[in-house]
Amino acid sequence: MDTIATLWNADTPDAAEALLQTTAAKPLRLQNFVANEFYKASSSVDALESFNPRTGKVLVHVPSSSAADVDQAVDAAATAFPSWSRTPRQERARLLQKVAHLIQENKNLLAVWESIDQGKTLARAEAEVDRAATNFSYFAQFILAEEGTVRYVDGESPVMAYEHRSPAGVFGLITPWNMPLYLLTWKIAPCLAFGCVAVAKPSEVTSVTAFLLCEIFRQAKLPPGVINMVFGKGATAGSALVTSPKVRGVSFTGGVGTGIRIRQDTAADVGKHISLELGGKNPNLIFEDVEMGKAVRLAARAAFENSGQICLCGSRIYIHRSRYEEFLPAFVGYVKQNYICGGTLGPVVSREHYSKIRSYLALAQKESATFHLGSVPEEDPQGGYWIPPVVLTGLSQESRVIQEEIFGPVVTVSTFETEDEAIALANDNANGLAAVVMTNDVSRMRRVGERIDAGLVWANCWLVRELGTSFGGLKASGVGREGGVHSREVFTNLRTVHVPSSW
């Protein structure tokens, strides 16, 4: 069976469901994508099973790529690099715009399978497909209006000093399971735009849209080897990619533990570019002057979008004590009415992640937290990995439930008295990715926002992104920034050239 053709024809929810019924006994098998061709992984190890979060049944089989498979893809990328790195910006931009067009043209197909594979709602998946297309169109335009720096040194023979950038080489791009297509394209688009080539390894938990994206690259007629895709486990395929001496840069989004391992494994390769976007345990500060209805709606969205499986979710709510008694019942009632499993809320991504979230809820119960909404789910889920929204109070600031990233539909609510205390509570965490500040005082927005240890701060809004601004975190939330010129820093090498007017 031609897996790509079979999936390509199932571009509606009904068609996809019919396909899943016919393949239930023998799930489809994905393949690696190297030099514009689909290949079976060479490893003798059995393929990995990827499960449907809504049912708990096997969805597809994913290649368990070996180090040899990764080396094959890296070699293909290295072969393509000399030509691609010298390809004129106009041609690179044209090809990236073609990819953006094909993503938009196949929006229904990609959104249906993203929703099935990850568990997110179809509406959420559609928004992420739109963003995936925008990632390519944005960087296609960026490289056509790129600016540089030129300075002059006076003297007997004045010297022009200008900055010149060149593509860094082969990159390893490793992405997580929570926003599979969106985050994969966020890395591939700038990588290719700035003249680099890539081997991408998406999460083995959510690989379907990455597989479909390979066909889009082929239809766009990208040169062979410019972008390659290997599937498999992080400990094998991911590790081989990170440590390959031919890979001159790694851009990774995922957990702190894996980020630490990448830094350790690449420490001796001093010239290798490293960009790490890691975890978040983000605070949401609600001050006494807010309009309560707006605050409730924004806090709920920031906590429960994509079932809380977004690294930017505001899972720690701190509200001024004077508004706590008003906020809590309004918030619980709003969440109960508007975030419903099977409707506006999907399942969590996997059995493993379900068990992780459950362990934190069991800990909260052990620590005598109050469950205003939700409960500890059953240990052995039946019929998918569903966890209804949970709202907790009564936990100490030192609790692991408050300190550690749960990455699920779980939010804690605590109080503060003063502005300084709110900032101290927000910063009392190892992570520093994002934060939300709700207040009607513009001066406070700036005053508080500029003191929070977070790479992104939103005032009275959330998840708004202008793609030229920096994306990344402080403290344990990572190193490096991506977006606009910041992505250029990741994917290029910089040199200063000095040219005299005469000699």
PDB file of N, CA and C in Angstrom, residues 285 316 318 397 418-429 451-453 475:
ATOM      1  N   LEU A 285      -0.605  36.583  36.319  1.00  0.00           N
ATOM      2  CA  LEU A 285      -0.847  37.520  37.420  1.00  0.00           C
ATOM      3  C   LEU A 285      -2.093  38.353  37.137  1.00  0.00           C
ATOM      4  N   ARG A 316      -0.051  28.595  36.356  1.00  0.00           N
ATOM      5  CA  ARG A 316       0.011  29.101  37.743  1.00  0.00           C
ATOM      6  C   ARG A 316      -0.721  30.440  37.802  1.00  0.00           C
ATOM      7  N   TYR A 318      -2.043  33.557  39.853  1.00  0.00           N
ATOM      8  CA  TYR A 318      -1.913  34.314  41.097  1.00  0.00           C
ATOM      9  C   TYR A 318      -2.835  35.523  40.993  1.00  0.00           C
ATOM     10  N   GLN A 397       3.510  26.989  47.847  1.00  0.00           N
ATOM     11  CA  GLN A 397       4.336  27.437  46.725  1.00  0.00           C
ATOM     12  C   GLN A 397       5.450  26.436  46.433  1.00  0.00           C
ATOM     13  N   THR A 418       0.636  42.170  47.365  1.00  0.00           N
ATOM     14  CA  THR A 418       1.276  43.361  46.815  1.00  0.00           C
ATOM     15  C   THR A 418       1.898  43.040  45.459  1.00  0.00           C
ATOM     16  N   GLU A 419       2.238  44.104  44.763  1.00  0.00           N
ATOM     17  CA  GLU A 419       2.876  43.957  43.464  1.00  0.00           C
ATOM     18  C   GLU A 419       4.216  43.227  43.586  1.00  0.00           C
ATOM     19  N   ASP A 420       4.984  43.587  44.575  1.00  0.00           N
ATOM     20  CA  ASP A 420       6.281  42.933  44.765  1.00  0.00           C
ATOM     21  C   ASP A 420       6.117  41.451  45.066  1.00  0.00           C
ATOM     22  N   GLU A 421       5.108  41.112  45.843  1.00  0.00           N
ATOM     23  CA  GLU A 421       4.875  39.701  46.140  1.00  0.00           C
ATOM     24  C   GLU A 421       4.460  38.941  44.884  1.00  0.00           C
ATOM     25  N   ALA A 422       3.650  39.566  44.048  1.00  0.00           N
ATOM     26  CA  ALA A 422       3.227  38.928  42.797  1.00  0.00           C
ATOM     27  C   ALA A 422       4.428  38.615  41.913  1.00  0.00           C
ATOM     28  N   ILE A 423       5.340  39.562  41.810  1.00  0.00           N
ATOM     29  CA  ILE A 423       6.544  39.360  40.990  1.00  0.00           C
ATOM     30  C   ILE A 423       7.412  38.270  41.597  1.00  0.00           C
ATOM     31  N   ALA A 424       7.544  38.275  42.926  1.00  0.00           N
ATOM     32  CA  ALA A 424       8.362  37.255  43.591  1.00  0.00           C
ATOM     33  C   ALA A 424       7.776  35.862  43.363  1.00  0.00           C
ATOM     34  N   LEU A 425       6.462  35.733  43.461  1.00  0.00           N
ATOM     35  CA  LEU A 425       5.820  34.432  43.215  1.00  0.00           C
ATOM     36  C   LEU A 425       5.991  33.998  41.762  1.00  0.00           C
ATOM     37  N   ALA A 426       5.855  34.946  40.848  1.00  0.00           N
ATOM     38  CA  ALA A 426       6.019  34.625  39.429  1.00  0.00           C
ATOM     39  C   ALA A 426       7.424  34.106  39.151  1.00  0.00           C
ATOM     40  N   ASN A 427       8.408  34.736  39.788  1.00  0.00           N
ATOM     41  CA  ASN A 427       9.811  34.389  39.520  1.00  0.00           C
ATOM     42  C   ASN A 427      10.313  33.212  40.352  1.00  0.00           C
ATOM     43  N   ASP A 428       9.497  32.745  41.272  1.00  0.00           N
ATOM     44  CA  ASP A 428       9.898  31.641  42.138  1.00  0.00           C
ATOM     45  C   ASP A 428       9.682  30.312  41.417  1.00  0.00           C
ATOM     46  N   ASN A 429      10.470  30.107  40.354  1.00  0.00           N
ATOM     47  CA  ASN A 429      10.363  28.896  39.551  1.00  0.00           C
ATOM     48  C   ASN A 429      11.636  28.735  38.737  1.00  0.00           C
ATOM     49  N   ARG A 451      10.016  43.121  35.012  1.00  0.00           N
ATOM     50  CA  ARG A 451      10.698  42.482  36.146  1.00  0.00           C
ATOM     51  C   ARG A 451      10.455  40.970  36.216  1.00  0.00           C
ATOM     52  N   ILE A 452       9.593  40.464  35.395  1.00  0.00           N
ATOM     53  CA  ILE A 452       9.321  39.019  35.416  1.00  0.00           C
ATOM     54  C   ILE A 452      10.405  38.282  34.635  1.00  0.00           C
ATOM     55  N   ASP A 453      10.895  37.193  35.201  1.00  0.00           N
ATOM     56  CA  ASP A 453      11.915  36.373  34.542  1.00  0.00           C
ATOM     57  C   ASP A 453      11.248  35.493  33.494  1.00  0.00           C
ATOM     58  N   LYS A 475      16.399  31.346  32.196  1.00  0.00           N
ATOM     59  CA  LYS A 475      16.665  30.306  33.195  1.00  0.00           C
ATOM     60  C   LYS A 475      16.621  28.913  32.542  1.00  0.00           C
TER      61      LYS A 475
END
